[in-house]
Amino acid sequence: MAGTFAFVVSLMDGEGEWDISKYGGELRFQCEENNPRSFSGWCKSLKPSFNSLVLIQTRGIGNHIPGPWHEVLSVNDAAQENGFYRYGFTGWYQDEADVMSERDRMERDKMRARN
């Protein structure tokens, strides 16, 4: 839980459609349950595409329920071998009303890029 919202801007280069069974690289989401923080498996996948934006509510504020767990899988070598490339930009927006606990800050810091 790194902020109030996470975003993924997806850019894809290559002729034709991205084949996740060959190339990997999908953004996938957990199954919907009554408790969005109770993991029960992966149910939905989005393949890399050109010019797409995905917003995910990562932390609930007030009565809002946070979005599902998600992950981005690595791209296989077969993608580049067939002329397909995935580019992505990710980030977080934190609402000023969202005060993070010490535990949440530690989790956020684990996800930050390293030099």
PDB file of C-alpha atoms in Angstrom:
ATOM      1  CA  MET A   1       0.000   0.000   0.000  1.00  0.00           C
ATOM      2  CA  ALA A   2       2.170   2.773  -1.292  1.00  0.00           C
ATOM      3  CA  GLY A   3      -0.286   5.626  -1.639  1.00  0.00           C
ATOM      4  CA  THR A   4      -3.934   6.413  -2.110  1.00  0.00           C
ATOM      5  CA  PHE A   5      -3.797   5.530  -5.812  1.00  0.00           C
ATOM      6  CA  ALA A   6      -1.269   3.668  -7.931  1.00  0.00           C
ATOM      7  CA  PHE A   7      -1.065   4.187 -11.668  1.00  0.00           C
ATOM      8  CA  VAL A   8       0.437   2.237 -14.534  1.00  0.00           C
ATOM      9  CA  VAL A   9       0.930   3.893 -17.920  1.00  0.00           C
ATOM     10  CA  SER A  10       1.487   1.139 -20.453  1.00  0.00           C
ATOM     11  CA  LEU A  11       3.161   1.613 -23.819  1.00  0.00           C
ATOM     12  CA  MET A  12       3.752  -1.269 -26.212  1.00  0.00           C
ATOM     13  CA  ASP A  13       5.715  -1.400 -29.445  1.00  0.00           C
ATOM     14  CA  GLY A  14       5.365  -4.165 -32.014  1.00  0.00           C
ATOM     15  CA  GLU A  15       3.297  -5.243 -34.996  1.00  0.00           C
ATOM     16  CA  GLY A  16       0.032  -6.918 -33.999  1.00  0.00           C
ATOM     17  CA  GLU A  17      -1.359  -7.953 -30.635  1.00  0.00           C
ATOM     18  CA  TRP A  18       0.669  -8.816 -27.544  1.00  0.00           C
ATOM     19  CA  ASP A  19       0.332 -12.545 -26.748  1.00  0.00           C
ATOM     20  CA  ILE A  20       0.603 -12.965 -22.957  1.00  0.00           C
ATOM     21  CA  SER A  21       0.912 -16.749 -23.279  1.00  0.00           C
ATOM     22  CA  LYS A  22       4.134 -16.255 -25.298  1.00  0.00           C
ATOM     23  CA  TYR A  23       5.509 -12.951 -23.995  1.00  0.00           C
ATOM     24  CA  GLY A  24       4.280 -12.596 -20.390  1.00  0.00           C
ATOM     25  CA  GLY A  25       4.304  -9.049 -19.028  1.00  0.00           C
ATOM     26  CA  GLU A  26       0.678  -8.868 -17.962  1.00  0.00           C
ATOM     27  CA  LEU A  27      -0.761  -6.778 -15.128  1.00  0.00           C
ATOM     28  CA  ARG A  28      -2.915  -9.121 -13.089  1.00  0.00           C
ATOM     29  CA  PHE A  29      -5.417  -8.660 -10.280  1.00  0.00           C
ATOM     30  CA  GLN A  30      -6.602 -10.856  -7.435  1.00  0.00           C
ATOM     31  CA  CYS A  31     -10.093 -12.363  -7.342  1.00  0.00           C
ATOM     32  CA  GLU A  32     -12.801 -10.167  -5.830  1.00  0.00           C
ATOM     33  CA  GLU A  33     -13.772 -11.207  -2.315  1.00  0.00           C
ATOM     34  CA  ASN A  34     -15.641  -9.594   0.561  1.00  0.00           C
ATOM     35  CA  ASN A  35     -12.286  -8.590   2.027  1.00  0.00           C
ATOM     36  CA  PRO A  36     -10.069  -7.094  -0.711  1.00  0.00           C
ATOM     37  CA  ARG A  37      -6.979  -7.755   1.436  1.00  0.00           C
ATOM     38  CA  SER A  38      -7.701 -11.485   1.727  1.00  0.00           C
ATOM     39  CA  PHE A  39      -5.823 -13.041  -1.198  1.00  0.00           C
ATOM     40  CA  SER A  40      -7.706 -15.791  -3.030  1.00  0.00           C
ATOM     41  CA  GLY A  41      -5.885 -16.154  -6.358  1.00  0.00           C
ATOM     42  CA  TRP A  42      -5.507 -14.274  -9.641  1.00  0.00           C
ATOM     43  CA  CYS A  43      -8.640 -13.698 -11.747  1.00  0.00           C
ATOM     44  CA  LYS A  44      -8.063 -10.857 -14.220  1.00  0.00           C
ATOM     45  CA  SER A  45      -5.098 -10.034 -16.459  1.00  0.00           C
ATOM     46  CA  LEU A  46      -4.436  -7.048 -18.695  1.00  0.00           C
ATOM     47  CA  LYS A  47      -1.946  -7.482 -21.502  1.00  0.00           C
ATOM     48  CA  PRO A  48       0.457  -4.693 -22.446  1.00  0.00           C
ATOM     49  CA  SER A  49      -1.088  -2.360 -24.995  1.00  0.00           C
ATOM     50  CA  PHE A  50      -0.261   0.972 -26.560  1.00  0.00           C
ATOM     51  CA  ASN A  51      -1.314   4.109 -24.650  1.00  0.00           C
ATOM     52  CA  SER A  52      -3.293   2.686 -21.745  1.00  0.00           C
ATOM     53  CA  LEU A  53      -3.632   3.980 -18.196  1.00  0.00           C
ATOM     54  CA  VAL A  54      -4.737   1.893 -15.214  1.00  0.00           C
ATOM     55  CA  LEU A  55      -5.609   3.521 -11.858  1.00  0.00           C
ATOM     56  CA  ILE A  56      -5.804   1.352  -8.755  1.00  0.00           C
ATOM     57  CA  GLN A  57      -7.060   2.548  -5.375  1.00  0.00           C
ATOM     58  CA  THR A  58      -4.448   1.127  -3.034  1.00  0.00           C
ATOM     59  CA  ARG A  59      -5.600   2.465   0.330  1.00  0.00           C
ATOM     60  CA  GLY A  60      -9.103   3.029   1.611  1.00  0.00           C
ATOM     61  CA  ILE A  61      -9.979   6.444   3.020  1.00  0.00           C
ATOM     62  CA  GLY A  62     -13.129   6.879   5.033  1.00  0.00           C
ATOM     63  CA  ASN A  63     -15.718   4.426   3.694  1.00  0.00           C
ATOM     64  CA  HIS A  64     -13.792   3.680   0.479  1.00  0.00           C
ATOM     65  CA  ILE A  65     -12.477   0.135   0.107  1.00  0.00           C
ATOM     66  CA  PRO A  66      -8.970  -0.253  -1.345  1.00  0.00           C
ATOM     67  CA  GLY A  67      -8.513  -1.915  -4.711  1.00  0.00           C
ATOM     68  CA  PRO A  68      -7.385  -5.499  -5.198  1.00  0.00           C
ATOM     69  CA  TRP A  69      -3.841  -6.767  -4.900  1.00  0.00           C
ATOM     70  CA  HIS A  70      -2.034  -6.640  -8.203  1.00  0.00           C
ATOM     71  CA  GLU A  71       1.311  -7.430  -9.797  1.00  0.00           C
ATOM     72  CA  VAL A  72       3.136  -6.990 -13.094  1.00  0.00           C
ATOM     73  CA  LEU A  73       4.823 -10.096 -14.473  1.00  0.00           C
ATOM     74  CA  SER A  74       8.161  -9.983 -16.252  1.00  0.00           C
ATOM     75  CA  VAL A  75       8.422 -10.024 -20.037  1.00  0.00           C
ATOM     76  CA  ASN A  76       9.861 -13.184 -21.614  1.00  0.00           C
ATOM     77  CA  ASP A  77      12.802 -13.103 -24.047  1.00  0.00           C
ATOM     78  CA  ALA A  78      10.423 -14.266 -26.802  1.00  0.00           C
ATOM     79  CA  ALA A  79       8.832 -10.791 -26.868  1.00  0.00           C
ATOM     80  CA  GLN A  80      12.003  -9.017 -27.988  1.00  0.00           C
ATOM     81  CA  GLU A  81      12.898 -11.887 -30.319  1.00  0.00           C
ATOM     82  CA  ASN A  82       9.559 -11.270 -32.090  1.00  0.00           C
ATOM     83  CA  GLY A  83       9.841  -7.456 -32.119  1.00  0.00           C
ATOM     84  CA  PHE A  84       7.597  -6.676 -29.143  1.00  0.00           C
ATOM     85  CA  TYR A  85       8.588  -4.279 -26.359  1.00  0.00           C
ATOM     86  CA  ARG A  86       6.704  -3.217 -23.225  1.00  0.00           C
ATOM     87  CA  TYR A  87       7.369   0.134 -21.599  1.00  0.00           C
ATOM     88  CA  GLY A  88       5.690   1.173 -18.407  1.00  0.00           C
ATOM     89  CA  PHE A  89       5.640   4.100 -16.019  1.00  0.00           C
ATOM     90  CA  THR A  90       4.329   3.599 -12.522  1.00  0.00           C
ATOM     91  CA  GLY A  91       3.740   5.881  -9.605  1.00  0.00           C
ATOM     92  CA  TRP A  92       1.524   6.769  -6.703  1.00  0.00           C
ATOM     93  CA  TYR A  93      -0.665   9.657  -5.668  1.00  0.00           C
ATOM     94  CA  GLN A  94      -1.323  10.087  -1.976  1.00  0.00           C
ATOM     95  CA  ASP A  95      -4.308  12.124  -0.869  1.00  0.00           C
ATOM     96  CA  GLU A  96      -3.371  14.625   1.841  1.00  0.00           C
ATOM     97  CA  ALA A  97      -6.139  13.187   4.055  1.00  0.00           C
ATOM     98  CA  ASP A  98      -4.434   9.781   3.927  1.00  0.00           C
ATOM     99  CA  VAL A  99      -2.065   9.508   6.899  1.00  0.00           C
ATOM    100  CA  MET A 100       0.217   6.483   6.639  1.00  0.00           C
ATOM    101  CA  SER A 101       1.138   4.396   9.646  1.00  0.00           C
ATOM    102  CA  GLU A 102       4.776   3.535  10.349  1.00  0.00           C
ATOM    103  CA  ARG A 103       4.143   0.023   8.971  1.00  0.00           C
ATOM    104  CA  ASP A 104       2.663   1.463   5.747  1.00  0.00           C
ATOM    105  CA  ARG A 105       5.649   3.809   5.326  1.00  0.00           C
ATOM    106  CA  MET A 106       8.061   0.879   5.740  1.00  0.00           C
ATOM    107  CA  GLU A 107       6.134  -1.120   3.115  1.00  0.00           C
ATOM    108  CA  ARG A 108       6.155   1.873   0.741  1.00  0.00           C
ATOM    109  CA  ASP A 109       9.888   2.354   1.197  1.00  0.00           C
ATOM    110  CA  LYS A 110      10.547  -1.289   0.247  1.00  0.00           C
ATOM    111  CA  MET A 111       8.937  -0.628  -3.143  1.00  0.00           C
ATOM    112  CA  ARG A 112      10.984   2.458  -4.003  1.00  0.00           C
ATOM    113  CA  ALA A 113      13.615   2.290  -6.719  1.00  0.00           C
ATOM    114  CA  ARG A 114      17.180   1.753  -5.626  1.00  0.00           C
ATOM    115  CA  ASN A 115      20.279   3.397  -7.104  1.00  0.00           C
TER     116      ASN A 115
END
